[in-house]
mmCIF file of C-alpha atoms and ligand atoms in Angstrom:
data_model
loop_
_atom_site.group_PDB
_atom_site.id
_atom_site.type_symbol
_atom_site.label_atom_id
_atom_site.label_comp_id
_atom_site.label_asym_id
_atom_site.label_seq_id
_atom_site.Cartn_x
_atom_site.Cartn_y
_atom_site.Cartn_z
ATOM 1 C CA MET A 1 54.602 -3.748 24.420
ATOM 2 C CA SER A 2 58.287 -3.560 23.343
ATOM 3 C CA THR A 3 59.096 -0.127 22.864
ATOM 4 C CA THR A 4 62.318 0.233 23.825
ATOM 5 C CA THR A 5 65.153 -0.836 21.725
ATOM 6 C CA GLN A 6 68.032 -0.406 24.152
ATOM 7 C CA ASP A 7 69.321 -4.030 23.960
ATOM 8 C CA VAL A 8 70.985 -3.170 19.895
ATOM 9 C CA GLU A 9 73.781 -0.622 19.142
ATOM 10 C CA PRO A 10 72.808 3.095 17.972
ATOM 11 C CA LEU A 11 73.099 3.948 14.550
ATOM 12 C CA ARG A 12 75.202 6.834 13.618
ATOM 13 C CA LEU A 13 73.866 9.697 11.224
ATOM 14 C CA LEU A 14 74.828 10.245 8.143
ATOM 15 C CA GLY A 15 72.726 13.204 6.793
ATOM 16 C CA LEU A 16 68.561 14.097 7.166
ATOM 17 C CA GLU A 17 66.800 15.451 4.230
ATOM 18 C CA ALA A 18 63.851 17.624 4.241
ATOM 19 C CA ILE A 19 61.270 16.415 1.045
ATOM 20 C CA ARG A 20 58.644 18.905 0.172
ATOM 21 C CA VAL A 21 55.565 17.403 -2.036
ATOM 22 C CA ALA A 22 52.061 18.780 -3.120
ATOM 23 C CA LEU A 23 49.400 16.546 -3.369
ATOM 24 C CA PRO A 24 46.113 17.739 -4.852
ATOM 25 C CA LEU A 25 43.205 16.308 -3.098
ATOM 26 C CA VAL A 26 40.805 14.336 -4.854
ATOM 27 C CA ARG A 27 37.771 16.776 -3.038
ATOM 28 C CA PRO A 28 37.868 19.959 -1.215
ATOM 29 C CA PHE A 29 38.174 19.134 2.697
ATOM 30 C CA ARG A 30 36.072 21.586 4.406
ATOM 31 C CA THR A 31 35.902 21.355 8.378
ATOM 32 C CA SER A 32 35.143 24.226 10.813
ATOM 33 C CA PHE A 33 38.902 26.121 10.553
ATOM 34 C CA GLY A 34 38.956 26.030 6.910
ATOM 35 C CA THR A 35 39.057 24.006 3.613
ATOM 36 C CA GLN A 36 42.099 22.361 2.339
ATOM 37 C CA HIS A 37 42.367 21.589 -1.435
ATOM 38 C CA ALA A 38 45.841 20.373 -1.550
ATOM 39 C CA ARG A 39 48.813 19.176 1.178
ATOM 40 C CA ASP A 40 51.671 20.679 1.103
ATOM 41 C CA ALA A 41 53.794 17.914 3.066
ATOM 42 C CA LEU A 42 56.980 17.399 4.361
ATOM 43 C CA LEU A 43 58.733 14.267 4.244
ATOM 44 C CA LEU A 44 61.892 13.536 6.109
ATOM 45 C CA ARG A 45 64.765 11.170 5.101
ATOM 46 C CA LEU A 46 67.363 9.960 7.088
ATOM 47 C CA LEU A 47 70.659 8.070 6.045
ATOM 48 C CA ALA A 48 72.499 6.289 8.844
ATOM 49 C CA ARG A 49 75.205 3.550 9.297
ATOM 50 C CA THR A 50 74.655 0.656 11.608
ATOM 51 C CA ALA A 51 77.810 -0.477 14.195
ATOM 52 C CA ASP A 52 78.735 -2.844 11.879
ATOM 53 C CA GLY A 53 78.682 -0.677 9.340
ATOM 54 C CA ARG A 54 75.341 -1.195 6.949
ATOM 55 C CA GLU A 55 73.872 2.322 5.934
ATOM 56 C CA VAL A 56 70.368 2.287 6.558
ATOM 57 C CA GLU A 57 67.767 4.931 5.309
ATOM 58 C CA GLY A 58 64.852 5.852 7.392
ATOM 59 C CA TRP A 59 61.318 7.661 6.539
ATOM 60 C CA ALA A 60 59.184 9.990 7.855
ATOM 61 C CA GLU A 61 55.771 12.156 7.576
ATOM 62 C CA CYS A 62 55.283 15.558 9.236
ATOM 63 C CA VAL A 63 51.801 16.007 9.475
ATOM 64 C CA SER A 64 51.395 19.814 10.004
ATOM 65 C CA ASP A 65 49.362 21.462 7.657
ATOM 66 C CA ASP A 66 50.435 24.679 5.319
ATOM 67 C CA ASP A 67 47.935 26.760 8.052
ATOM 68 C CA PRO A 68 48.244 26.923 11.582
ATOM 69 C CA PHE A 69 44.150 26.513 11.999
ATOM 70 C CA TYR A 70 44.027 23.211 13.361
ATOM 71 C CA SER A 71 47.026 22.800 15.485
ATOM 72 C CA SER A 72 49.709 26.108 16.291
ATOM 73 C CA GLU A 73 51.852 24.124 14.047
ATOM 74 C CA TYR A 74 52.188 24.570 10.040
ATOM 75 C CA VAL A 75 54.508 23.428 7.520
ATOM 76 C CA VAL A 76 56.894 25.492 7.089
ATOM 77 C CA GLY A 77 57.083 26.736 10.831
ATOM 78 C CA SER A 78 57.621 22.819 11.144
ATOM 79 C CA GLN A 79 60.763 22.687 8.194
ATOM 80 C CA ASP A 80 62.376 25.370 10.314
ATOM 81 C CA VAL A 81 62.104 24.227 13.794
ATOM 82 C CA ILE A 82 63.970 21.263 12.283
ATOM 83 C CA ARG A 83 66.400 22.819 10.270
ATOM 84 C CA ARG A 84 67.129 25.198 13.039
ATOM 85 C CA TYR A 85 67.030 23.233 16.609
ATOM 86 C CA LEU A 86 65.393 19.411 16.091
ATOM 87 C CA ALA A 87 68.213 18.524 13.393
ATOM 88 C CA PRO A 88 71.184 19.691 15.381
ATOM 89 C CA ALA A 89 70.037 18.217 18.829
ATOM 90 C CA VAL A 90 69.739 15.084 17.138
ATOM 91 C CA ALA A 91 72.892 14.991 15.505
ATOM 92 C CA ALA A 92 74.910 16.021 18.666
ATOM 93 C CA LEU A 93 74.072 12.717 20.213
ATOM 94 C CA PRO A 94 76.997 10.191 20.139
ATOM 95 C CA GLY A 95 74.245 7.794 18.812
ATOM 96 C CA LEU A 96 71.413 7.489 17.543
ATOM 97 C CA ARG A 97 68.092 5.574 18.937
ATOM 98 C CA PRO A 98 64.750 6.254 18.838
ATOM 99 C CA GLU A 99 64.365 7.125 22.732
ATOM 100 C CA LEU A 100 67.081 9.408 22.733
ATOM 101 C CA VAL A 101 65.266 12.184 20.264
ATOM 102 C CA ALA A 102 62.346 13.518 22.698
ATOM 103 C CA PRO A 103 64.724 14.113 25.127
ATOM 104 C CA ALA A 104 67.341 15.427 22.996
ATOM 105 C CA THR A 105 64.748 17.773 21.995
ATOM 106 C CA ALA A 106 62.922 18.617 25.380
ATOM 107 C CA ARG A 107 64.274 21.756 25.500
ATOM 108 C CA VAL A 108 62.228 22.817 22.229
ATOM 109 C CA THR A 109 58.720 24.169 23.557
ATOM 110 C CA GLY A 110 55.618 22.639 21.773
ATOM 111 C CA HIS A 111 56.181 21.726 17.958
ATOM 112 C CA ARG A 112 55.181 18.307 18.795
ATOM 113 C CA MET A 113 54.584 17.366 14.740
ATOM 114 C CA ALA A 114 58.191 18.247 13.988
ATOM 115 C CA LYS A 115 59.340 16.511 17.104
ATOM 116 C CA ALA A 116 57.295 13.212 15.868
ATOM 117 C CA ALA A 117 58.848 13.363 12.357
ATOM 118 C CA VAL A 118 62.313 13.608 13.843
ATOM 119 C CA GLU A 119 61.819 10.538 16.356
ATOM 120 C CA THR A 120 59.867 8.969 13.747
ATOM 121 C CA VAL A 121 62.205 9.070 10.912
ATOM 122 C CA VAL A 122 65.189 7.402 13.397
ATOM 123 C CA LEU A 123 62.360 5.325 14.510
ATOM 124 C CA ASP A 124 62.180 4.025 11.237
ATOM 125 C CA ALA A 125 65.790 3.652 10.095
ATOM 126 C CA PHE A 126 66.557 2.160 13.516
ATOM 127 C CA LEU A 127 63.552 -0.799 13.002
ATOM 128 C CA ARG A 128 64.987 -1.093 9.318
ATOM 129 C CA ALA A 129 68.445 -1.708 10.640
ATOM 130 C CA TYR A 130 67.660 -4.473 12.329
ATOM 131 C CA ARG A 131 64.798 -5.811 10.516
ATOM 132 C CA MET A 132 61.929 -5.570 12.701
ATOM 133 C CA PRO A 133 58.208 -4.281 11.584
ATOM 134 C CA LEU A 134 56.930 -0.797 13.113
ATOM 135 C CA ALA A 135 53.680 -3.105 14.029
ATOM 136 C CA ARG A 136 55.393 -5.977 15.872
ATOM 137 C CA HIS A 137 57.829 -3.344 17.960
ATOM 138 C CA LEU A 138 54.891 -1.925 19.003
ATOM 139 C CA GLY A 139 52.991 -5.228 19.956
ATOM 140 C CA ALA A 140 50.679 -5.236 17.486
ATOM 141 C CA VAL A 141 47.558 -7.835 17.506
ATOM 142 C CA ARG A 142 45.897 -7.589 14.256
ATOM 143 C CA ASP A 143 47.141 -7.483 10.642
ATOM 144 C CA GLN A 144 44.359 -5.777 9.448
ATOM 145 C CA VAL A 145 42.597 -2.463 10.725
ATOM 146 C CA ASP A 146 38.948 -1.198 10.512
ATOM 147 C CA CYS A 147 38.420 1.946 8.795
ATOM 148 C CA GLY A 148 36.650 4.909 8.861
ATOM 149 C CA VAL A 149 36.322 8.012 6.699
ATOM 150 C CA SER A 150 35.799 11.546 7.322
ATOM 151 C CA VAL A 151 33.418 13.342 5.607
ATOM 152 C CA GLY A 152 33.933 17.302 5.065
ATOM 153 C CA ILE A 153 31.298 19.681 5.170
ATOM 154 C CA THR A 154 29.348 20.183 2.220
ATOM 155 C CA ASP A 155 27.507 22.595 0.596
ATOM 156 C CA THR A 156 23.653 21.060 0.700
ATOM 157 C CA VAL A 157 22.737 18.093 2.571
ATOM 158 C CA PRO A 158 21.749 16.375 -0.487
ATOM 159 C CA GLU A 159 25.668 16.606 -1.787
ATOM 160 C CA LEU A 160 26.405 15.026 1.481
ATOM 161 C CA LEU A 161 23.932 12.250 1.365
ATOM 162 C CA ASP A 162 25.903 11.503 -2.146
ATOM 163 C CA VAL A 163 29.539 11.770 -0.333
ATOM 164 C CA VAL A 164 28.249 8.926 2.404
ATOM 165 C CA GLY A 165 26.525 6.791 0.079
ATOM 166 C CA GLY A 166 29.969 6.735 -2.029
ATOM 167 C CA TYR A 167 31.880 6.144 0.720
ATOM 168 C CA LEU A 168 29.386 3.108 2.078
ATOM 169 C CA ALA A 169 29.344 1.680 -1.053
ATOM 170 C CA GLU A 170 33.267 1.394 -1.045
ATOM 171 C CA GLY A 171 32.843 -0.600 2.300
ATOM 172 C CA TYR A 172 33.934 1.688 4.925
ATOM 173 C CA ARG A 173 32.967 0.384 8.407
ATOM 174 C CA ARG A 174 32.143 3.800 10.179
ATOM 175 C CA ILE A 175 31.350 7.307 9.032
ATOM 176 C CA LYS A 176 32.449 11.087 10.719
ATOM 177 C CA LEU A 177 30.466 13.820 10.203
ATOM 178 C CA LYS A 178 32.273 16.983 10.482
ATOM 179 C CA ILE A 179 29.888 19.739 11.942
ATOM 180 C CA GLU A 180 30.064 23.118 13.242
ATOM 181 C CA PRO A 181 27.398 25.525 14.342
ATOM 182 C CA GLY A 182 25.020 25.821 11.896
ATOM 183 C CA TRP A 183 25.656 22.195 9.714
ATOM 184 C CA ASP A 184 25.019 19.778 12.732
ATOM 185 C CA VAL A 185 21.736 18.000 13.785
ATOM 186 C CA GLU A 186 19.991 18.855 10.198
ATOM 187 C CA PRO A 187 23.066 16.762 8.580
ATOM 188 C CA VAL A 188 23.203 13.778 11.059
ATOM 189 C CA ARG A 189 19.699 13.466 11.147
ATOM 190 C CA ALA A 190 19.710 13.089 7.096
ATOM 191 C CA VAL A 191 22.315 10.824 7.248
ATOM 192 C CA ARG A 192 21.016 8.461 10.175
ATOM 193 C CA GLU A 193 17.271 8.835 8.554
ATOM 194 C CA ARG A 194 18.856 7.440 5.028
ATOM 195 C CA PHE A 195 21.624 4.666 6.257
ATOM 196 C CA GLY A 196 19.958 3.797 9.275
ATOM 197 C CA ASP A 197 22.015 1.765 11.457
ATOM 198 C CA ILE A 198 25.437 2.708 10.175
ATOM 199 C CA VAL A 199 28.208 3.513 12.708
ATOM 200 C CA LEU A 200 28.287 7.375 13.096
ATOM 201 C CA GLN A 201 30.003 10.232 14.870
ATOM 202 C CA VAL A 202 30.793 13.423 14.628
ATOM 203 C CA ASP A 203 33.454 16.076 14.569
ATOM 204 C CA ALA A 204 33.479 19.789 15.658
ATOM 205 C CA ASN A 205 37.411 20.412 15.762
ATOM 206 C CA THR A 206 36.340 23.302 18.313
ATOM 207 C CA ALA A 207 33.384 24.820 16.784
ATOM 208 C CA TYR A 208 31.304 25.218 20.205
ATOM 209 C CA THR A 209 31.618 26.880 23.057
ATOM 210 C CA ARG A 210 30.250 26.182 26.691
ATOM 211 C CA SER A 211 26.836 27.904 26.202
ATOM 212 C CA ASP A 212 26.033 25.668 23.449
ATOM 213 C CA ALA A 213 25.767 22.514 25.595
ATOM 214 C CA ALA A 214 21.902 22.062 24.945
ATOM 215 C CA HIS A 215 22.460 22.387 21.205
ATOM 216 C CA LEU A 216 24.795 19.671 21.637
ATOM 217 C CA ALA A 217 22.640 17.588 23.362
ATOM 218 C CA ARG A 218 19.886 17.447 20.740
ATOM 219 C CA LEU A 219 22.565 15.301 18.517
ATOM 220 C CA ASP A 220 21.919 12.556 21.607
ATOM 221 C CA PRO A 221 18.921 10.977 19.684
ATOM 222 C CA PHE A 222 21.191 9.757 16.845
ATOM 223 C CA ASP A 223 22.906 7.392 18.782
ATOM 224 C CA LEU A 224 26.420 8.623 17.799
ATOM 225 C CA LEU A 225 29.115 6.492 18.800
ATOM 226 C CA LEU A 226 30.806 9.616 19.860
ATOM 227 C CA VAL A 227 31.269 13.755 19.668
ATOM 228 C CA GLU A 228 35.066 14.428 18.705
ATOM 229 C CA GLN A 229 36.516 17.933 20.328
ATOM 230 C CA PRO A 230 33.190 20.029 20.427
ATOM 231 C CA LEU A 231 35.173 23.011 22.351
ATOM 232 C CA PRO A 232 38.383 24.677 22.563
ATOM 233 C CA GLU A 233 41.774 22.622 22.957
ATOM 234 C CA ASP A 234 42.583 24.323 26.452
ATOM 235 C CA ASP A 235 38.524 23.605 27.964
ATOM 236 C CA LEU A 236 38.855 19.986 29.643
ATOM 237 C CA PRO A 237 36.317 21.525 32.548
ATOM 238 C CA GLY A 238 34.368 22.828 29.844
ATOM 239 C CA HIS A 239 34.390 18.743 27.930
ATOM 240 C CA ALA A 240 33.538 17.302 31.582
ATOM 241 C CA ALA A 241 30.510 19.711 32.058
ATOM 242 C CA LEU A 242 29.213 18.753 28.296
ATOM 243 C CA ALA A 243 30.000 15.456 29.054
ATOM 244 C CA ARG A 244 27.559 15.164 32.181
ATOM 245 C CA VAL A 245 24.786 16.725 30.481
ATOM 246 C CA MET A 246 24.761 14.694 26.971
ATOM 247 C CA ARG A 247 24.270 11.020 26.695
ATOM 248 C CA THR A 248 26.436 10.715 23.531
ATOM 249 C CA PRO A 249 30.433 9.795 24.457
ATOM 250 C CA VAL A 250 32.661 13.008 24.244
ATOM 251 C CA CYS A 251 36.151 11.720 22.731
ATOM 252 C CA LEU A 252 38.845 14.213 22.452
ATOM 253 C CA ASP A 253 41.360 15.158 19.679
ATOM 254 C CA GLU A 254 43.096 18.375 19.858
ATOM 255 C CA SER A 255 42.994 18.675 23.724
ATOM 256 C CA ILE A 256 44.944 15.058 23.867
ATOM 257 C CA VAL A 257 48.757 16.930 23.424
ATOM 258 C CA SER A 258 50.389 13.753 25.945
ATOM 259 C CA ALA A 259 50.072 10.994 27.898
ATOM 260 C CA ARG A 260 49.569 13.370 30.954
ATOM 261 C CA ALA A 261 47.109 15.091 29.356
ATOM 262 C CA ALA A 262 45.082 11.930 29.001
ATOM 263 C CA ALA A 263 45.434 11.029 31.812
ATOM 264 C CA ASP A 264 43.946 14.595 33.340
ATOM 265 C CA ALA A 265 40.786 14.454 30.910
ATOM 266 C CA ILE A 266 40.005 11.115 31.829
ATOM 267 C CA ALA A 267 40.551 11.687 35.557
ATOM 268 C CA MET A 268 37.988 14.843 35.158
ATOM 269 C CA GLY A 269 35.822 13.591 33.274
ATOM 270 C CA ALA A 270 36.635 15.655 29.985
ATOM 271 C CA CYS A 271 36.386 12.266 27.515
ATOM 272 C CA SER A 272 35.625 8.365 27.363
ATOM 273 C CA ILE A 273 37.206 8.099 24.052
ATOM 274 C CA VAL A 274 40.426 8.908 23.024
ATOM 275 C CA ASN A 275 41.488 10.044 19.594
ATOM 276 C CA ILE A 276 45.133 9.248 19.310
ATOM 277 C CA LYS A 277 47.445 10.894 16.194
ATOM 278 C CA PRO A 278 51.045 10.257 16.683
ATOM 279 C CA GLY A 279 51.773 13.690 15.301
ATOM 280 C CA ARG A 280 49.970 15.582 17.223
ATOM 281 C CA VAL A 281 51.346 13.648 20.593
ATOM 282 C CA GLY A 282 55.264 14.200 19.682
ATOM 283 C CA GLY A 283 55.608 10.785 18.202
ATOM 284 C CA TYR A 284 54.776 7.180 18.411
ATOM 285 C CA LEU A 285 56.391 6.436 22.118
ATOM 286 C CA GLU A 286 54.486 8.983 23.393
ATOM 287 C CA ALA A 287 51.063 7.670 21.351
ATOM 288 C CA VAL A 288 51.913 4.140 22.922
ATOM 289 C CA ARG A 289 51.935 5.889 26.471
ATOM 290 C CA ILE A 290 48.606 7.076 25.453
ATOM 291 C CA HIS A 291 47.142 3.931 24.211
ATOM 292 C CA ASP A 292 48.398 2.321 27.583
ATOM 293 C CA VAL A 293 47.176 4.872 29.904
ATOM 294 C CA CYS A 294 43.588 4.871 28.375
ATOM 295 C CA ALA A 295 44.257 0.848 28.478
ATOM 296 C CA ALA A 296 44.772 1.250 32.232
ATOM 297 C CA ALA A 297 41.649 3.209 32.563
ATOM 298 C CA GLY A 298 39.074 1.230 29.943
ATOM 299 C CA VAL A 299 38.984 4.218 27.688
ATOM 300 C CA PRO A 300 38.644 3.143 23.905
ATOM 301 C CA VAL A 301 40.837 4.750 21.425
ATOM 302 C CA TRP A 302 40.943 5.407 17.829
ATOM 303 C CA CYS A 303 44.082 6.025 15.258
ATOM 304 C CA GLY A 304 43.329 9.800 13.925
ATOM 305 C CA GLY A 305 44.400 10.913 10.490
ATOM 306 C CA MET A 306 46.063 13.840 9.546
ATOM 307 C CA LEU A 307 45.503 13.301 5.623
ATOM 308 C CA GLU A 308 48.664 11.557 5.165
ATOM 309 C CA THR A 309 50.689 10.116 2.339
ATOM 310 C CA GLY A 310 51.355 6.755 2.074
ATOM 311 C CA ILE A 311 54.532 7.575 4.565
ATOM 312 C CA GLY A 312 52.614 8.519 7.615
ATOM 313 C CA ARG A 313 49.658 6.331 6.989
ATOM 314 C CA ALA A 314 51.625 3.018 7.050
ATOM 315 C CA ALA A 315 53.019 3.779 10.413
ATOM 316 C CA ASN A 316 49.433 4.771 11.603
ATOM 317 C CA LEU A 317 48.429 1.389 10.324
ATOM 318 C CA ALA A 318 50.932 -0.108 12.625
ATOM 319 C CA LEU A 319 49.712 1.752 15.658
ATOM 320 C CA ALA A 320 46.225 1.099 14.906
ATOM 321 C CA ALA A 321 46.987 -2.585 15.202
ATOM 322 C CA MET A 322 47.466 -2.100 19.195
ATOM 323 C CA PRO A 323 45.131 -4.071 21.267
ATOM 324 C CA GLY A 324 43.397 -0.941 23.035
ATOM 325 C CA PHE A 325 42.581 0.472 19.027
ATOM 326 C CA THR A 326 38.827 -0.826 19.219
ATOM 327 C CA LEU A 327 37.190 1.494 17.584
ATOM 328 C CA PRO A 328 37.650 2.286 13.318
ATOM 329 C CA GLY A 329 40.249 4.965 12.677
ATOM 330 C CA ASP A 330 40.275 7.845 10.200
ATOM 331 C CA THR A 331 42.678 5.684 8.423
ATOM 332 C CA SER A 332 41.158 5.620 4.786
ATOM 333 C CA ALA A 333 42.460 3.902 1.940
ATOM 334 C CA SER A 334 44.846 6.449 -0.276
ATOM 335 C CA ARG A 335 42.162 6.900 -3.202
ATOM 336 C CA ARG A 336 39.828 8.690 -0.329
ATOM 337 C CA TYR A 337 42.748 11.299 -0.943
ATOM 338 C CA TYR A 338 44.807 11.441 -3.410
ATOM 339 C CA THR A 339 45.095 10.207 -7.114
ATOM 340 C CA LEU A 340 48.456 9.906 -6.736
ATOM 341 C CA ASP A 341 50.292 9.021 -3.799
ATOM 342 C CA VAL A 342 53.931 8.712 -2.843
ATOM 343 C CA THR A 343 53.875 5.064 -2.152
ATOM 344 C CA THR A 344 51.881 2.307 -3.504
ATOM 345 C CA PRO A 345 48.531 3.194 -2.546
ATOM 346 C CA PHE A 346 46.612 1.450 0.414
ATOM 347 C CA ASP A 347 43.375 -0.204 -0.674
ATOM 348 C CA LEU A 348 40.412 -1.190 1.300
ATOM 349 C CA ASP A 349 39.643 -4.846 1.516
ATOM 350 C CA ASP A 350 36.022 -5.375 3.062
ATOM 351 C CA GLY A 351 36.619 -2.160 5.200
ATOM 352 C CA ARG A 352 40.026 -2.961 6.223
ATOM 353 C CA LEU A 353 43.513 -1.872 5.315
ATOM 354 C CA ALA A 354 46.223 -4.229 5.653
ATOM 355 C CA VAL A 355 49.371 -3.496 8.500
ATOM 356 C CA PRO A 356 52.366 -3.163 6.559
ATOM 357 C CA THR A 357 54.866 -6.366 7.630
ATOM 358 C CA SER A 358 58.080 -4.939 6.321
ATOM 359 C CA PRO A 359 60.859 -3.992 8.469
ATOM 360 C CA GLY A 360 60.232 -0.463 9.898
ATOM 361 C CA ILE A 361 57.011 1.654 8.317
ATOM 362 C CA GLY A 362 57.239 -0.877 5.967
ATOM 363 C CA VAL A 363 56.617 1.311 2.960
ATOM 364 C CA ASP A 364 59.018 3.220 0.607
ATOM 365 C CA PRO A 365 58.627 6.326 -1.538
ATOM 366 C CA LEU A 366 57.710 5.057 -5.456
ATOM 367 C CA PRO A 367 61.072 6.977 -7.089
ATOM 368 C CA GLU A 368 58.808 8.089 -9.971
ATOM 369 C CA ALA A 369 55.596 9.324 -7.748
ATOM 370 C CA LEU A 370 58.136 10.901 -5.526
ATOM 371 C CA ALA A 371 59.665 12.621 -8.023
ATOM 372 C CA GLU A 372 56.822 13.913 -9.569
ATOM 373 C CA LEU A 373 55.450 14.934 -6.643
ATOM 374 C CA THR A 374 58.376 16.806 -4.908
ATOM 375 C CA THR A 375 58.439 20.671 -5.071
ATOM 376 C CA SER A 376 62.033 20.945 -2.833
ATOM 377 C CA ARG A 377 64.216 18.982 -1.222
ATOM 378 C CA GLU A 378 66.773 20.288 1.251
ATOM 379 C CA TRP A 379 69.423 18.932 3.107
ATOM 380 C CA VAL A 380 68.928 20.127 6.849
ATOM 381 C CA ILE A 381 72.211 17.631 8.215
ATOM 382 C CA GLU A 382 74.806 17.569 5.272
ATOM 383 C CA PRO A 383 75.387 13.897 4.411
ATOM 384 C CA ARG A 384 78.750 12.807 5.267
HETATM 385 O O1 LIG B 401 40.208 16.435 13.397
HETATM 386 O O2 LIG B 401 40.429 14.573 13.203
HETATM 387 C C1 LIG B 401 40.330 15.659 12.397
HETATM 388 C C2 LIG B 401 42.097 16.105 9.537
HETATM 389 C C3 LIG B 401 42.828 17.363 9.274
HETATM 390 C C4 LIG B 401 43.335 17.611 10.505
HETATM 391 C C5 LIG B 401 42.426 17.438 11.427
HETATM 392 C C6 LIG B 401 41.394 16.478 11.331
HETATM 393 C C7 LIG B 401 41.454 15.710 10.092
HETATM 394 C C8 LIG B 401 40.385 14.689 9.813
HETATM 395 C C9 LIG B 401 41.027 13.690 8.317
HETATM 396 O O3 LIG B 401 39.160 14.470 10.285
HETATM 397 C C10 LIG B 401 41.665 12.266 8.810
HETATM 398 C C11 LIG B 401 42.007 11.853 7.802
HETATM 399 O O4 LIG B 401 41.168 11.241 6.995
HETATM 400 O O5 LIG B 401 43.287 11.464 7.626
HETATM 401 MG MG1 LIG B 402 39.534 15.812 15.228
#
């Protein structure tokens, strides 16, 4: 894959705008860490100039939630660290290249989602300037990707069966059930019994502890594709111990914050599958390195989601088109989340979404939708 852009001239930064958009979810999304009713998303818009004098724009989405419950990051904090630290560090560069963003912001600890957004907005502007689609830049091997859907916790099992049945009727190729203590074996059994041989997996978002190993092993008879992040983020040894007593493959999400974390987790037997979310790992360049580490170890990967708008979704589809993404991702259709998105909606076709083919992330906000959804705009780097 070609993740270097060293062979072309850098861009000159002209301005960086932070745009907040509020999107109500079509149905509340309940997980072990809370219930989300809407997304308060942060979009970045970069203005830059090419060496030959053309003005280009870049777009990216910061995936942090409203609250620091899934991750320590949250949207107001992300915007603040971008304003105070990340944007000034990038503005101090003599020229803009995607590869320079991570080194320029490395002094800031953590804040990977904010860093990812800043790197991605530079990457998008750069690829647009040189008319290169992100998917091709990353080494995509397919023009559409298999889609799964992440199903929140419901009040009752019959309600869950209705929701899952609706998604299967829409064509989703894999169902992921959110679980937590008290909502695990019974809903999984009910979905397996009702829908038979579907591709089924579960996600606990760190809701269990090491002492739950025997209980979690009760999921084994249901032939799940994987169990995602059963234990706390920092408990790799616990996941390794669990993987020794469960037949169901252990997949990590929250724990995988870098390529090194992925290599360590694989080496100690803490996971045999990895969920890659570019925001969680600091950007698409690190996401590609995780893909490569996993591919070298024979570990399948899939693209996770953070309820992205069309801006974040477009870039995730490019990533999911890379060769190691052999399992269906949480890259669902726009209508599974929002009645009005900021971009043209992504629609399912036979359980798949098309990978964008235009330069950069391949999509732009629709001006009318963006205007309707926007709650605030701030120049974090004043335009010049
Ligand atoms: O754990 O994968 C997760 C959404 C927000 C935060 C964490 C997670 C999720 C999902 C939904 O499972 C993924 C999506 O459909 O975007
Ligand atoms: Mg998860």
